Amino acid sequence: MRTNSLSRRTFLTFTAVLPWAWRAAAAATIPIGLEMYSVRDELAKDPQGTVRAVAAMGYQGLEFYAPYLDWTPAQVQEMKALMDGLGIRCFSTHNSESYFRNDTIQRAIDFNHVLGSRYMVMASSQPGPGLDGWKKIAEELNVAADQLERVGLKAGYHNHQPEFTPVNGVRPIEILAKETKPSIMLQLDVGTCRQTGSDPVAWIKANPGRIRSLHLKEWSPDPGKGYSVLFGEGVADWKGILSAAKEVGGAEYFLIEQEGSRFPQLETAKKCLQAYRAKGF
């Protein structure tokens, strides 16, 4: 009787713990995608051929940027069919601020639904002067997020240098984090964060659960290098950054992004993924 009781307790313990173990294992494996701006020239010439090439490299997903909104509805459907056939996903899209307004947002919503995107990300903004200008961007994001969430999408915001450059002693990104809904993703561009002298790990830890995707853009302070270095050739502490993103940031996917390098765009994307894999990420 005692042995049977212990066995039963052991069984119940395992059945309670296993789902959490499975979730932890799943969370440890973050899919890696490509921000398609990295191969922008190729994408403009041959969208489908470029997506085929990206999938062949081993990327698990991608993020289309603003020109996807110039496609026809038929082209969007064709792209989705191609991605399904290749086994590659559209994690999110980058959109100008203008597509987060009531009179323009529906086209982006329709295209994101077809592509299977999770997030519509505001890729940049043109705030008014001072911190009040950034507060208005936050208000705009909140309004758009309400509309997107009603149809199964989520909003995000992507930083560049201005968001981490202090205005009257306050970094605008802090205003955006404080004034926006927790459901709005703060997509971290690592390279621009580092260039402004901010610490990506500290920022992730200060915003638990909101750094759901990152642009793994490299940066070097060496003269003539800047953003032209490949993944792993700059100053980013990738081990610390990605660990914080997984453990605290709530990361759902990572995206390689390159502004350009000493190699052609497609070769650059391939080399960056190889370097990422070689580091065991």
CSV table of C-alpha atoms in Angstrom, one decimal:
chain,number,residue,atom,x,y,z
A,1,MET,CA,0.0,0.0,0.0
A,2,ARG,CA,2.8,2.4,0.9
A,3,THR,CA,4.7,1.6,-2.2
A,4,ASN,CA,1.6,2.1,-4.4
A,5,SER,CA,0.9,5.4,-2.7
A,6,LEU,CA,4.4,6.7,-3.3
A,7,SER,CA,4.2,5.6,-6.9
A,8,ARG,CA,0.9,7.4,-7.4
A,9,ARG,CA,2.3,10.6,-5.8
A,10,THR,CA,5.4,10.3,-8.1
A,11,PHE,CA,3.2,9.9,-11.1
A,12,LEU,CA,1.0,12.9,-10.2
A,13,THR,CA,4.2,15.0,-9.6
A,14,PHE,CA,5.5,14.1,-13.1
A,15,THR,CA,2.2,14.8,-14.8
A,16,ALA,CA,2.0,18.2,-13.1
A,17,VAL,CA,5.6,19.1,-13.9
A,18,LEU,CA,5.9,17.8,-17.5
A,19,PRO,CA,3.8,20.5,-19.2
A,20,TRP,CA,6.0,23.1,-17.6
A,21,ALA,CA,9.1,21.2,-18.7
A,22,TRP,CA,7.8,21.1,-22.3
A,23,ARG,CA,7.0,24.8,-22.2
A,24,ALA,CA,10.5,25.6,-20.9
A,25,ALA,CA,12.1,23.5,-23.6
A,26,ALA,CA,10.0,25.2,-26.3
A,27,ALA,CA,10.9,28.6,-24.8
A,28,ALA,CA,14.6,27.8,-25.0
A,29,THR,CA,14.3,27.4,-28.8
A,30,ILE,CA,13.7,30.8,-30.3
A,31,PRO,CA,13.2,30.8,-34.1
A,32,ILE,CA,15.6,32.9,-36.2
A,33,GLY,CA,14.4,35.0,-39.1
A,34,LEU,CA,15.6,37.6,-41.5
A,35,GLU,CA,14.5,41.3,-41.7
A,36,MET,CA,14.0,41.5,-45.4
A,37,TYR,CA,15.5,45.0,-45.6
A,38,SER,CA,18.8,43.1,-45.4
A,39,VAL,CA,18.2,41.8,-48.9
A,40,ARG,CA,16.2,44.9,-50.1
A,41,ASP,CA,17.8,45.1,-53.6
A,42,GLU,CA,17.2,41.5,-54.4
A,43,LEU,CA,13.7,41.6,-52.9
A,44,ALA,CA,12.8,44.6,-55.2
A,45,LYS,CA,14.0,42.7,-58.3
A,46,ASP,CA,12.5,39.3,-57.5
A,47,PRO,CA,10.4,38.9,-54.3
A,48,GLN,CA,9.6,35.2,-54.7
A,49,GLY,CA,13.1,34.3,-55.7
A,50,THR,CA,14.6,36.2,-52.8
A,51,VAL,CA,12.2,34.4,-50.3
A,52,ARG,CA,13.2,31.1,-51.8
A,53,ALA,CA,16.9,31.9,-51.3
A,54,VAL,CA,16.3,33.0,-47.7
A,55,ALA,CA,14.4,29.8,-46.9
A,56,ALA,CA,17.2,27.7,-48.5
A,57,MET,CA,19.8,29.4,-46.2
A,58,GLY,CA,17.9,27.9,-43.2
A,59,TYR,CA,16.0,30.9,-41.9
A,60,GLN,CA,12.8,29.9,-40.2
A,61,GLY,CA,10.9,33.1,-40.7
A,62,LEU,CA,11.1,36.6,-42.0
A,63,GLU,CA,9.9,40.2,-41.5
A,64,PHE,CA,8.7,42.1,-44.6
A,65,TYR,CA,9.3,45.8,-44.5
A,66,ALA,CA,7.3,48.7,-45.9
A,67,PRO,CA,7.3,48.0,-49.7
A,68,TYR,CA,5.2,44.9,-49.1
A,69,LEU,CA,2.2,47.3,-48.9
A,70,ASP,CA,2.8,48.2,-52.6
A,71,TRP,CA,2.0,44.6,-53.6
A,72,THR,CA,-1.4,43.8,-55.0
A,73,PRO,CA,-3.7,41.5,-53.0
A,74,ALA,CA,-3.0,38.8,-55.5
A,75,GLN,CA,0.8,39.1,-55.0
A,76,VAL,CA,0.3,38.9,-51.2
A,77,GLN,CA,-1.7,35.7,-51.7
A,78,GLU,CA,1.0,34.2,-53.9
A,79,MET,CA,3.7,35.1,-51.4
A,80,LYS,CA,1.8,33.4,-48.6
A,81,ALA,CA,1.3,30.3,-50.8
A,82,LEU,CA,5.1,30.3,-51.5
A,83,MET,CA,6.0,30.6,-47.9
A,84,ASP,CA,3.7,27.8,-46.9
A,85,GLY,CA,5.3,25.6,-49.5
A,86,LEU,CA,8.8,26.5,-48.3
A,87,GLY,CA,7.9,26.0,-44.6
A,88,ILE,CA,8.9,29.6,-43.8
A,89,ARG,CA,6.8,32.1,-41.8
A,90,CYS,CA,6.2,35.8,-41.7
A,91,PHE,CA,6.7,36.7,-38.1
A,92,SER,CA,5.9,40.4,-38.4
A,93,THR,CA,6.0,43.4,-40.7
A,94,HIS,CA,7.6,46.8,-40.6
A,95,ASN,CA,5.3,49.7,-41.4
A,96,SER,CA,5.6,53.4,-41.5
A,97,GLU,CA,3.7,55.5,-39.0
A,98,SER,CA,1.2,56.5,-41.6
A,99,TYR,CA,-0.2,52.9,-41.7
A,100,PHE,CA,-1.2,53.1,-38.0
A,101,ARG,CA,-3.9,55.7,-38.7
A,102,ASN,CA,-7.6,55.0,-39.0
A,103,ASP,CA,-7.8,55.9,-42.7
A,104,THR,CA,-4.9,53.7,-43.7
A,105,ILE,CA,-4.6,50.8,-41.3
A,106,GLN,CA,-7.1,48.5,-42.9
A,107,ARG,CA,-4.8,47.7,-45.9
A,108,ALA,CA,-2.0,46.7,-43.6
A,109,ILE,CA,-4.4,44.6,-41.5
A,110,ASP,CA,-5.7,42.8,-44.6
A,111,PHE,CA,-2.2,42.1,-45.9
A,112,ASN,CA,-0.9,40.9,-42.4
A,113,HIS,CA,-3.8,38.5,-42.0
A,114,VAL,CA,-3.0,36.9,-45.4
A,115,LEU,CA,0.7,36.7,-44.7
A,116,GLY,CA,0.1,35.1,-41.3
A,117,SER,CA,2.0,37.9,-39.4
A,118,ARG,CA,1.7,38.1,-35.6
A,119,TYR,CA,2.8,41.8,-35.3
A,120,MET,CA,2.4,45.0,-37.1
A,121,VAL,CA,5.5,47.0,-36.1
A,122,MET,CA,5.8,50.8,-36.4
A,123,ALA,CA,9.3,50.9,-38.0
A,124,SER,CA,9.9,54.5,-37.3
A,125,SER,CA,8.1,57.7,-36.4
A,126,GLN,CA,8.2,61.5,-36.9
A,127,PRO,CA,7.4,62.8,-33.4
A,128,GLY,CA,6.8,66.5,-32.7
A,129,PRO,CA,9.2,68.5,-30.6
A,130,GLY,CA,10.2,67.5,-27.1
A,131,LEU,CA,9.0,64.6,-25.0
A,132,ASP,CA,5.3,65.6,-25.7
A,133,GLY,CA,5.9,64.6,-29.3
A,134,TRP,CA,6.9,61.1,-28.1
A,135,LYS,CA,3.8,60.9,-25.9
A,136,LYS,CA,1.7,61.5,-28.9
A,137,ILE,CA,3.4,58.6,-30.7
A,138,ALA,CA,2.5,56.4,-27.7
A,139,GLU,CA,-1.1,57.5,-27.9
A,140,GLU,CA,-1.2,56.7,-31.5
A,141,LEU,CA,0.2,53.2,-30.8
A,142,ASN,CA,-2.3,52.6,-28.1
A,143,VAL,CA,-5.2,53.5,-30.4
A,144,ALA,CA,-3.8,51.3,-33.2
A,145,ALA,CA,-3.2,48.4,-30.8
A,146,ASP,CA,-6.8,48.4,-29.7
A,147,GLN,CA,-7.9,48.1,-33.3
A,148,LEU,CA,-5.3,45.4,-34.1
A,149,GLU,CA,-6.1,43.3,-31.1
A,150,ARG,CA,-9.8,43.2,-32.0
A,151,VAL,CA,-8.8,41.4,-35.2
A,152,GLY,CA,-6.1,39.1,-33.8
A,153,LEU,CA,-3.0,41.1,-34.4
A,154,LYS,CA,-0.6,43.0,-32.1
A,155,ALA,CA,1.2,46.3,-32.4
A,156,GLY,CA,5.0,46.8,-32.0
A,157,TYR,CA,7.5,49.6,-32.0
A,158,HIS,CA,11.0,49.4,-33.5
A,159,ASN,CA,13.7,51.7,-32.2
A,160,HIS,CA,16.5,53.5,-34.0
A,161,GLN,CA,19.1,55.9,-32.5
A,162,PRO,CA,16.6,58.8,-31.7
A,163,GLU,CA,14.6,56.6,-29.2
A,164,PHE,CA,17.8,56.0,-27.1
A,165,THR,CA,19.1,59.6,-27.5
A,166,PRO,CA,18.1,61.7,-24.4
A,167,VAL,CA,15.7,64.6,-24.8
A,168,ASN,CA,15.8,66.9,-21.8
A,169,GLY,CA,17.5,64.1,-19.9
A,170,VAL,CA,15.0,61.4,-20.7
A,171,ARG,CA,15.4,58.8,-23.4
A,172,PRO,CA,12.3,58.8,-25.6
A,173,ILE,CA,12.2,54.9,-25.5
A,174,GLU,CA,11.4,55.2,-21.8
A,175,ILE,CA,8.4,57.4,-22.6
A,176,LEU,CA,7.2,54.9,-25.2
A,177,ALA,CA,7.6,52.0,-22.7
A,178,LYS,CA,5.8,53.9,-19.9
A,179,GLU,CA,3.0,55.3,-22.0
A,180,THR,CA,2.1,52.3,-24.1
A,181,LYS,CA,0.0,49.3,-23.3
A,182,PRO,CA,2.0,46.2,-22.1
A,183,SER,CA,0.6,44.3,-25.1
A,184,ILE,CA,2.6,46.5,-27.4
A,185,MET,CA,5.9,44.9,-28.3
A,186,LEU,CA,9.1,46.9,-27.9
A,187,GLN,CA,11.2,45.4,-30.7
A,188,LEU,CA,14.8,46.1,-29.8
A,189,ASP,CA,17.3,47.0,-32.5
A,190,VAL,CA,20.5,46.0,-30.8
A,191,GLY,CA,22.9,47.9,-33.1
A,192,THR,CA,21.4,51.3,-32.8
A,193,CYS,CA,21.0,50.8,-29.1
A,194,ARG,CA,24.7,50.1,-28.8
A,195,GLN,CA,25.7,52.9,-31.0
A,196,THR,CA,24.0,55.4,-28.7
A,197,GLY,CA,25.9,54.1,-25.7
A,198,SER,CA,22.9,52.3,-24.1
A,199,ASP,CA,23.1,48.8,-22.7
A,200,PRO,CA,20.8,46.3,-24.4
A,201,VAL,CA,20.8,43.9,-21.5
A,202,ALA,CA,19.9,46.5,-19.0
A,203,TRP,CA,17.0,47.7,-21.3
A,204,ILE,CA,15.7,44.2,-21.7
A,205,LYS,CA,15.8,43.6,-17.9
A,206,ALA,CA,14.0,46.9,-17.3
A,207,ASN,CA,11.1,45.8,-19.5
A,208,PRO,CA,10.2,42.2,-18.8
A,209,GLY,CA,7.9,40.5,-21.2
A,210,ARG,CA,7.9,43.3,-23.7
A,211,ILE,CA,11.0,42.6,-25.8
A,212,ARG,CA,9.3,39.9,-27.8
A,213,SER,CA,11.6,40.2,-30.8
A,214,LEU,CA,15.0,41.6,-31.5
A,215,HIS,CA,16.9,42.8,-34.5
A,216,LEU,CA,20.3,41.2,-34.2
A,217,LYS,CA,22.1,44.0,-35.9
A,218,GLU,CA,25.8,44.2,-35.3
A,219,TRP,CA,27.8,47.4,-34.8
A,220,SER,CA,31.5,48.4,-34.5
A,221,PRO,CA,33.0,51.7,-33.3
A,222,ASP,CA,36.0,51.1,-35.5
A,223,PRO,CA,36.4,53.8,-38.2
A,224,GLY,CA,34.8,52.8,-41.5
A,225,LYS,CA,33.0,49.8,-40.1
A,226,GLY,CA,29.9,50.8,-38.2
A,227,TYR,CA,27.0,48.6,-39.3
A,228,SER,CA,28.9,47.0,-42.1
A,229,VAL,CA,30.3,44.2,-39.9
A,230,LEU,CA,28.8,40.8,-39.9
A,231,PHE,CA,27.1,39.2,-37.0
A,232,GLY,CA,29.7,38.5,-34.3
A,233,GLU,CA,32.2,40.9,-35.7
A,234,GLY,CA,31.1,43.9,-33.6
A,235,VAL,CA,30.9,44.8,-30.0
A,236,ALA,CA,27.5,43.3,-29.0
A,237,ASP,CA,27.5,40.8,-26.1
A,238,TRP,CA,25.3,38.4,-27.9
A,239,LYS,CA,25.4,35.7,-25.2
A,240,GLY,CA,24.2,38.1,-22.5
A,241,ILE,CA,21.7,39.9,-24.8
A,242,LEU,CA,20.0,36.7,-26.1
A,243,SER,CA,20.0,35.1,-22.6
A,244,ALA,CA,18.3,38.2,-21.2
A,245,ALA,CA,15.8,38.2,-24.1
A,246,LYS,CA,14.9,34.6,-23.5
A,247,GLU,CA,14.8,34.7,-19.7
A,248,VAL,CA,13.3,38.1,-19.1
A,249,GLY,CA,12.3,39.8,-22.3
A,250,GLY,CA,9.7,37.3,-23.4
A,251,ALA,CA,11.4,36.8,-26.8
A,252,GLU,CA,9.3,35.0,-29.4
A,253,TYR,CA,11.6,35.3,-32.3
A,254,PHE,CA,14.9,36.8,-33.4
A,255,LEU,CA,15.7,38.6,-36.7
A,256,ILE,CA,19.1,39.1,-38.3
A,257,GLU,CA,19.3,42.5,-39.9
A,258,GLN,CA,22.1,43.9,-42.0
A,259,GLU,CA,22.4,47.4,-43.6
A,260,GLY,CA,25.2,46.2,-45.8
A,261,SER,CA,28.6,44.6,-45.7
A,262,ARG,CA,31.7,43.8,-47.8
A,263,PHE,CA,29.7,41.0,-49.4
A,264,PRO,CA,26.6,41.0,-51.6
A,265,GLN,CA,23.3,41.1,-49.7
A,266,LEU,CA,22.3,37.5,-50.0
A,267,GLU,CA,25.8,36.3,-49.2
A,268,THR,CA,25.8,38.6,-46.2
A,269,ALA,CA,22.5,37.2,-44.9
A,270,LYS,CA,23.8,33.6,-45.3
A,271,LYS,CA,27.1,34.4,-43.5
A,272,CYS,CA,25.3,36.1,-40.6
A,273,LEU,CA,23.1,33.0,-40.1
A,274,GLN,CA,26.1,30.7,-40.3
A,275,ALA,CA,27.9,32.9,-37.6
A,276,TYR,CA,24.7,32.8,-35.5
A,277,ARG,CA,24.5,29.0,-35.7
A,278,ALA,CA,28.2,28.6,-35.1
A,279,LYS,CA,27.8,30.4,-31.7
A,280,GLY,CA,25.3,27.8,-30.7
A,281,PHE,CA,22.3,30.0,-30.5
